[in-house]
Amino acid sequence: MPAGLPDRPVPPEGPTTEALICFNLYAASHAFIRLYSPHLERLGLTYPQLLVLLLLHQKDGQRVGELGAALAMETNTLSPLLKRLADTGLLTRVRSEKDARSVEVRLTTEGQIKAAAAAEVPACIAQEKGMTEDGYRWSLKTLQALRGWIEEAARESER
Amino acid sequence: MPAGLPDRPVPPEGPTTEALICFNLYAASHAFIRLYSPHLERLGLTYPQLLVLLLLHQKDGQRVGELGAALAMETNTLSPLLKRLADTGLLTRVRSEKDARSVEVRLTTEGQIKAAAAAEVPACIAQEKGMTEDGYRWSLKTLQALRGWIEEAARESER
DNA sequence: TGCGATTAGATCGTGTGCGATAAAATTGAG
DNA sequence: CTCAATTTTATCGCACACGATCTAATCGCA
């Protein structure tokens, strides 16, 4: 399990972008989402919308804050996203009776169907592209360690 | 060096987002860029703009296509980005004399100063956050393998 | 019990990132 | 030499992602 900050400078003329962990994450993230795009197009969803449906498929009726925490997104990004999904009839947003500051998000019937189809997408990509268990586990482990490190670094900045 | 598709499905109710390599890349990428944001704000740059300046700092006078290849960006993203940087006086865009389809991108004097400052940002983050050589190398290795796999998967889709 | 502090979600403006499309220039087969 | 195919860059519209800011509701200390 690696530890430490990964964006390490190299030559005196400054780092090449390829040597930056941040850039490699950035490029890998966009490229991976592009692998999803045939499925996203088929479902009429964007990647962040697919993520929301996956979360609600797992556990319907979550609050906006819970979804935001799970996706590491602030509400300035999430609220408009949920509004668009509500506008297309896939989910509803209702103020909580227990705490009127909170909004509960639930899938509609159409949303449940779409969420079930969305839940199959990662498996479709797994099947189409071929995968090994080791590659999956190795990458996931490293990314989770990296995310842990980034969170730790962010917490240190707040002191 | 891991191989294989990393987004592997898990339980029958569909994958959790945390189990998806794609989501972990996505979340890590945004979180890492947020670590950069104090420096980005100080420079008056966005992250993609910083990347462009890093590339031109390394080698001025590149064509748009070269920059796009290095950043894994299409010209529909890159052209507006370069236009904005040109509008703020950091670079110029000139049609190549050798091939009028191509545009050469060069830093202005102000751009060179800003690019030199930009080149110091990754080192600043390295110093502020503490880093280990092993953590850096491990993460970079895994991300580069992942990017290689994604590119291979993308090529297969085009056949 | 009052009210300042805090929490939760929302809106606005700007810069990407991508699907779609277009214009201009170059290449090379016929 | 012609012209279809290809290449390069650009524009448009939409969905984020984030900094900034706002409104409404709840909490808990005095």
Coordinates of C-alpha atoms (C1' of nucleotides) in Angstrom, one line a residue:
Chain A
M1 CA 0.0 0.0 0.0
P2 CA 1.8 3.1 -1.1
A3 CA 1.9 6.2 1.0
G4 CA 3.1 9.8 0.3
L5 CA 2.4 12.5 -2.3
P6 CA 2.6 11.2 -5.8
D7 CA 3.1 14.4 -7.9
R8 CA 6.8 14.5 -7.8
P9 CA 8.8 17.0 -9.7
V10 CA 11.6 15.8 -12.0
P11 CA 13.9 17.8 -14.2
P12 CA 14.9 21.5 -13.7
E13 CA 12.7 22.6 -16.7
G14 CA 9.8 21.4 -14.7
P15 CA 7.9 18.2 -14.7
T16 CA 6.5 16.6 -17.8
T17 CA 2.7 16.1 -17.6
E18 CA 3.2 12.3 -18.0
A19 CA 5.2 12.3 -14.7
L20 CA 2.3 13.8 -12.7
I21 CA 0.0 11.6 -10.8
C22 CA -2.7 14.3 -11.0
F23 CA -2.5 14.4 -14.8
N24 CA -2.4 10.6 -15.1
L25 CA -5.6 10.4 -13.0
Y26 CA -7.2 13.1 -15.1
A27 CA -6.4 11.5 -18.4
A28 CA -7.3 8.0 -17.2
S29 CA -10.6 9.2 -15.8
H30 CA -11.7 10.9 -19.0
A31 CA -10.5 8.0 -21.1
F32 CA -12.4 5.4 -19.0
I33 CA -15.6 7.4 -19.1
R34 CA -15.2 7.4 -22.9
L35 CA -15.2 3.6 -22.8
Y36 CA -18.6 3.9 -21.1
S37 CA -20.0 6.2 -23.7
P38 CA -21.7 3.6 -26.0
H39 CA -23.6 2.3 -23.0
L40 CA -24.3 5.8 -21.7
E41 CA -25.7 6.9 -25.1
R42 CA -27.9 3.8 -25.2
L43 CA -29.3 4.6 -21.8
G44 CA -29.6 8.4 -22.5
L45 CA -27.5 9.1 -19.4
T46 CA -24.3 10.9 -18.6
Y47 CA -21.7 9.3 -16.4
P48 CA -22.5 11.3 -13.3
Q49 CA -26.2 10.5 -13.9
L50 CA -25.3 6.8 -14.1
L51 CA -23.5 7.1 -10.8
V52 CA -26.6 8.6 -9.1
L53 CA -28.8 5.8 -10.5
L54 CA -26.3 3.2 -9.3
L55 CA -26.4 4.6 -5.8
L56 CA -30.2 4.8 -5.7
H57 CA -30.4 1.3 -7.1
Q58 CA -28.4 0.1 -4.1
K59 CA -30.4 2.1 -1.6
D60 CA -33.4 4.2 -2.7
G61 CA -34.6 7.2 -0.7
Q62 CA -31.2 8.7 0.1
R63 CA -30.8 12.3 1.0
V64 CA -28.9 14.7 -1.2
G65 CA -26.2 15.0 1.4
E66 CA -25.7 11.2 1.4
L67 CA -25.5 11.0 -2.4
G68 CA -23.0 13.9 -2.3
A69 CA -20.9 12.2 0.3
A70 CA -20.9 8.9 -1.7
L71 CA -19.9 10.7 -4.9
A72 CA -17.5 13.2 -3.3
M73 CA -19.6 16.0 -4.8
E74 CA -20.8 19.3 -3.4
T75 CA -24.5 20.3 -3.7
N76 CA -23.7 23.0 -6.2
T77 CA -22.9 20.2 -8.6
L78 CA -25.4 17.6 -7.4
S79 CA -28.6 19.7 -7.1
P80 CA -28.7 20.7 -10.8
L81 CA -27.8 17.1 -11.7
L82 CA -30.7 15.7 -9.7
K83 CA -33.0 18.4 -11.0
R84 CA -32.3 17.3 -14.6
L85 CA -32.9 13.6 -13.6
A86 CA -36.2 14.7 -12.0
D87 CA -37.2 16.7 -15.1
T88 CA -36.7 13.6 -17.2
G89 CA -39.0 11.6 -14.8
L90 CA -36.4 9.2 -13.4
L91 CA -36.5 10.4 -9.8
T92 CA -38.4 12.6 -7.4
R93 CA -37.1 15.0 -4.8
V94 CA -39.1 15.6 -1.7
R95 CA -38.4 17.6 1.4
S96 CA -37.9 15.4 4.5
E97 CA -40.7 15.6 7.0
K98 CA -38.1 15.0 9.8
D99 CA -35.8 17.8 8.8
A100 CA -37.1 20.3 6.2
R101 CA -33.6 21.2 5.2
S102 CA -33.1 17.7 3.8
V103 CA -34.3 16.5 0.5
E104 CA -35.0 12.8 -0.1
V105 CA -34.4 11.4 -3.5
R106 CA -36.4 8.4 -4.8
L107 CA -36.5 6.6 -8.1
T108 CA -39.7 6.6 -10.1
T109 CA -40.9 3.4 -11.7
E110 CA -39.2 4.4 -14.9
G111 CA -36.1 5.3 -12.9
Q112 CA -36.0 1.9 -11.3
I113 CA -36.0 0.3 -14.7
K114 CA -33.3 2.6 -15.9
A115 CA -31.3 2.1 -12.8
A116 CA -31.5 -1.7 -13.2
A117 CA -30.1 -1.4 -16.7
A118 CA -27.5 1.0 -15.5
A119 CA -26.3 -1.5 -12.9
E120 CA -25.5 -3.9 -15.7
V121 CA -23.2 -1.5 -17.5
P122 CA -20.0 -2.2 -15.6
A123 CA -20.5 -5.9 -16.1
C124 CA -21.1 -5.3 -19.8
I125 CA -17.8 -3.4 -20.1
A126 CA -16.1 -6.2 -18.1
Q127 CA -17.4 -8.8 -20.5
E128 CA -16.7 -6.8 -23.7
K129 CA -13.2 -5.8 -22.8
G130 CA -11.9 -8.9 -21.0
M131 CA -10.7 -8.5 -17.5
T132 CA -8.5 -10.3 -14.9
E133 CA -9.2 -10.4 -11.2
D134 CA -5.7 -9.4 -10.4
G135 CA -5.7 -6.3 -12.6
Y136 CA -8.9 -5.2 -11.1
R137 CA -7.9 -5.8 -7.5
W138 CA -4.4 -4.2 -8.0
S139 CA -5.8 -1.0 -9.6
L140 CA -8.6 -0.7 -7.1
K141 CA -6.2 -1.1 -4.2
T142 CA -3.9 1.6 -5.6
L143 CA -6.7 4.0 -6.4
Q144 CA -8.2 3.6 -2.9
A145 CA -4.9 4.2 -1.3
L146 CA -4.4 7.3 -3.5
R147 CA -7.8 8.6 -2.6
G148 CA -7.0 8.1 1.1
W149 CA -3.8 10.0 0.8
I150 CA -5.5 12.9 -1.1
E151 CA -8.2 13.1 1.6
E152 CA -5.5 13.1 4.3
A153 CA -3.6 15.9 2.4
A154 CA -6.8 17.9 2.1
R155 CA -7.5 17.6 5.8
E156 CA -4.0 18.9 6.6
S157 CA -4.7 22.0 4.5
E158 CA -7.7 22.8 6.5
R159 CA -5.8 23.2 9.7
Chain B
M1 CA 2.1 -4.7 -13.8
P2 CA -1.6 -5.4 -13.7
A3 CA -3.6 -6.3 -16.8
G4 CA -7.3 -6.6 -17.6
L5 CA -10.4 -4.6 -17.2
P6 CA -10.8 -3.1 -13.7
D7 CA -14.5 -2.3 -13.5
R8 CA -15.6 -5.6 -12.2
P9 CA -19.2 -6.2 -11.0
V10 CA -19.8 -7.6 -7.6
P11 CA -23.2 -8.3 -6.0
P12 CA -26.4 -9.1 -7.8
E13 CA -27.9 -5.8 -6.9
G14 CA -25.2 -4.3 -9.0
P15 CA -21.8 -2.8 -8.2
T16 CA -21.3 -0.2 -5.6
T17 CA -19.7 2.9 -6.9
E18 CA -16.7 2.3 -4.6
A19 CA -16.0 -1.0 -6.4
L20 CA -15.7 0.7 -9.8
I21 CA -12.2 1.6 -11.1
C22 CA -13.9 4.2 -13.2
F23 CA -15.5 5.9 -10.3
N24 CA -12.4 5.8 -8.2
L25 CA -10.4 7.4 -11.0
Y26 CA -13.1 10.0 -11.4
A27 CA -13.3 10.9 -7.7
A28 CA -9.5 10.8 -7.2
S29 CA -9.0 13.0 -10.2
H30 CA -11.3 15.7 -9.0
A31 CA -10.0 15.5 -5.4
F32 CA -6.4 15.8 -6.6
I33 CA -7.3 18.9 -8.7
R34 CA -8.9 20.4 -5.7
L35 CA -5.5 20.0 -3.9
Y36 CA -4.0 22.2 -6.6
S37 CA -6.7 24.9 -6.4
P38 CA -4.9 27.3 -3.9
H39 CA -2.0 27.4 -6.4
L40 CA -4.3 27.6 -9.4
E41 CA -6.1 30.5 -7.8
R42 CA -2.8 32.3 -7.1
L43 CA -1.8 31.9 -10.7
G44 CA -5.2 32.7 -12.1
L45 CA -5.3 29.5 -14.0
T46 CA -7.5 26.4 -14.3
Y47 CA -6.0 22.9 -14.2
P48 CA -6.2 22.3 -17.9
Q49 CA -4.7 25.7 -18.5
L50 CA -1.8 24.8 -16.2
L51 CA -1.3 21.6 -18.2
V52 CA -1.0 23.6 -21.4
L53 CA 1.5 26.0 -19.9
L54 CA 3.6 23.0 -18.6
L55 CA 3.7 21.5 -22.0
L56 CA 4.7 24.8 -23.7
H57 CA 7.3 25.4 -20.9
Q58 CA 8.8 22.1 -21.8
K59 CA 8.7 22.8 -25.6
D60 CA 7.4 26.1 -27.0
G61 CA 5.9 26.3 -30.4
Q62 CA 4.0 23.1 -30.5
R63 CA 1.0 22.6 -32.8
V64 CA -2.5 22.2 -31.5
G65 CA -2.5 18.6 -32.5
E66 CA 0.7 17.9 -30.6
L67 CA -0.8 19.5 -27.5
G68 CA -4.0 17.6 -27.9
A69 CA -2.1 14.3 -28.2
A70 CA 0.0 15.0 -25.1
L71 CA -3.1 15.9 -23.1
A72 CA -5.4 13.3 -24.6
M73 CA -7.8 16.1 -25.6
E74 CA -9.8 16.6 -28.8
T75 CA -9.6 20.0 -30.5
N76 CA -13.2 20.8 -29.6
T77 CA -11.9 21.1 -26.0
L78 CA -8.5 22.4 -26.8
S79 CA -9.2 25.2 -29.3
P80 CA -11.5 27.2 -26.9
L81 CA -9.0 26.6 -24.1
L82 CA -6.2 28.0 -26.1
K83 CA -8.3 30.9 -27.3
R84 CA -9.0 31.9 -23.8
L85 CA -5.3 31.7 -22.9
A86 CA -4.6 33.8 -26.0
D87 CA -7.2 36.3 -25.0
T88 CA -5.5 36.7 -21.6
G89 CA -2.2 37.4 -23.4
L90 CA -0.4 34.2 -22.2
L91 CA 0.1 32.7 -25.7
T92 CA -0.3 33.3 -29.4
R93 CA -1.8 31.1 -32.1
V94 CA -0.4 31.3 -35.6
R95 CA -1.2 29.3 -38.7
S96 CA 1.8 27.3 -39.8
E97 CA 3.5 28.4 -42.9
K98 CA 4.4 24.9 -43.8
D99 CA 0.8 23.5 -43.5
A100 CA -2.0 26.0 -43.2
R101 CA -4.2 23.6 -41.5
S102 CA -1.9 23.6 -38.5
V103 CA -1.7 26.2 -35.8
E104 CA 1.5 26.8 -33.8
V105 CA 1.1 27.8 -30.2
R106 CA 3.8 30.0 -28.6
L107 CA 4.1 31.5 -25.1
T108 CA 4.2 35.3 -24.9
T109 CA 6.7 36.9 -22.5
E110 CA 4.0 37.1 -19.9
G111 CA 3.1 33.5 -20.7
Q112 CA 6.7 32.3 -20.2
I113 CA 6.8 33.9 -16.7
K114 CA 3.5 32.3 -15.8
A115 CA 4.6 29.0 -17.3
A116 CA 7.8 29.1 -15.2
A117 CA 5.7 29.7 -12.1
A118 CA 3.3 26.9 -13.1
A119 CA 6.2 24.5 -13.5
E120 CA 6.9 25.0 -9.8
V121 CA 3.4 24.0 -8.6
P122 CA 3.8 20.2 -8.6
A123 CA 7.0 20.6 -6.5
C124 CA 5.1 23.0 -4.1
I125 CA 2.5 20.4 -3.6
A126 CA 5.1 17.7 -3.1
Q127 CA 6.8 19.8 -0.5
E128 CA 3.7 20.9 1.3
K129 CA 2.0 17.5 1.5
G130 CA 5.1 15.3 2.1
M131 CA 5.8 12.5 -0.3
T132 CA 7.6 9.3 -0.5
E133 CA 9.4 8.1 -3.6
D134 CA 7.8 4.7 -3.3
G135 CA 4.3 6.0 -3.1
Y136 CA 4.9 8.2 -6.2
R137 CA 6.5 5.4 -8.2
W138 CA 3.9 2.9 -7.3
S139 CA 0.9 5.1 -8.1
L140 CA 2.4 6.3 -11.3
K141 CA 3.2 2.8 -12.5
T142 CA -0.3 1.6 -11.8
L143 CA -1.9 4.6 -13.5
Q144 CA 0.2 4.3 -16.5
A145 CA -0.7 0.6 -16.8
L146 CA -4.3 1.5 -16.4
R147 CA -4.1 4.1 -19.1
G148 CA -2.4 1.6 -21.4
W149 CA -5.2 -0.9 -20.8
I150 CA -7.9 1.7 -21.4
E151 CA -6.2 2.7 -24.7
E152 CA -6.0 -0.9 -25.7
A153 CA -9.7 -1.4 -24.9
A154 CA -10.6 1.7 -26.8
R155 CA -8.7 0.5 -29.9
E156 CA -10.5 -2.9 -29.7
S157 CA -13.8 -1.0 -29.9
E158 CA -12.9 0.7 -33.1
R159 CA -12.5 -2.5 -35.0
Chain C
dT1 C1' -36.7 31.1 25.2
dG2 C1' -33.9 33.8 22.0
dC3 C1' -30.6 34.0 18.7
dG4 C1' -26.1 33.3 16.7
dA5 C1' -23.9 29.4 14.7
dT6 C1' -24.3 25.8 11.8
dT7 C1' -26.4 22.7 8.4
dA8 C1' -28.7 21.5 4.0
dG9 C1' -29.7 22.5 -0.4
dA10 C1' -30.1 25.8 -4.1
dT11 C1' -28.7 29.3 -7.8
dC12 C1' -25.4 31.8 -10.7
dG13 C1' -21.4 32.5 -13.6
dT14 C1' -17.4 30.5 -15.8
dG15 C1' -14.4 26.9 -17.7
dT16 C1' -14.1 22.6 -19.4
dG17 C1' -15.3 17.9 -22.0
dC18 C1' -17.8 15.8 -25.4
dG19 C1' -21.1 14.7 -29.4
dA20 C1' -22.0 16.8 -33.6
dT21 C1' -20.9 19.5 -37.3
dA22 C1' -18.4 22.7 -40.5
dA23 C1' -14.6 25.0 -43.1
dA24 C1' -10.1 25.0 -45.0
dA25 C1' -6.0 22.7 -46.5
dT26 C1' -3.3 18.7 -47.9
dT27 C1' -2.6 14.2 -49.8
dG28 C1' -2.3 10.8 -53.3
dA29 C1' -4.8 7.5 -56.4
dG30 C1' -6.5 7.4 -60.8
Chain D
dC1 C1' -4.1 17.3 -63.4
dT2 C1' -8.4 16.3 -60.9
dC3 C1' -10.9 15.4 -57.0
dA4 C1' -12.3 12.2 -53.3
dA5 C1' -10.4 11.1 -49.0
dT6 C1' -8.1 12.6 -45.2
dT7 C1' -6.3 15.9 -41.9
dT8 C1' -6.4 19.9 -38.9
dT9 C1' -8.7 23.2 -36.5
dA10 C1' -12.8 25.5 -35.1
dT11 C1' -17.7 26.4 -33.5
dC12 C1' -22.1 25.1 -31.2
dG13 C1' -24.9 23.3 -27.6
dC14 C1' -25.3 20.8 -23.4
dA15 C1' -23.8 18.7 -18.9
dC16 C1' -21.0 19.0 -15.5
dA17 C1' -17.5 20.9 -11.6
dC18 C1' -16.4 24.5 -8.8
dG19 C1' -16.0 29.3 -6.5
dA20 C1' -19.2 32.3 -4.7
dT21 C1' -23.3 33.3 -2.7
dC22 C1' -28.0 32.8 -1.0
dT23 C1' -32.3 31.0 1.5
dA24 C1' -34.4 28.2 4.9
dA25 C1' -34.2 25.2 8.7
dT26 C1' -32.2 23.2 12.9
dC27 C1' -29.2 23.1 16.9
dG28 C1' -27.6 24.3 21.3
dC29 C1' -25.5 27.8 24.3
dA30 C1' -26.5 31.5 27.3

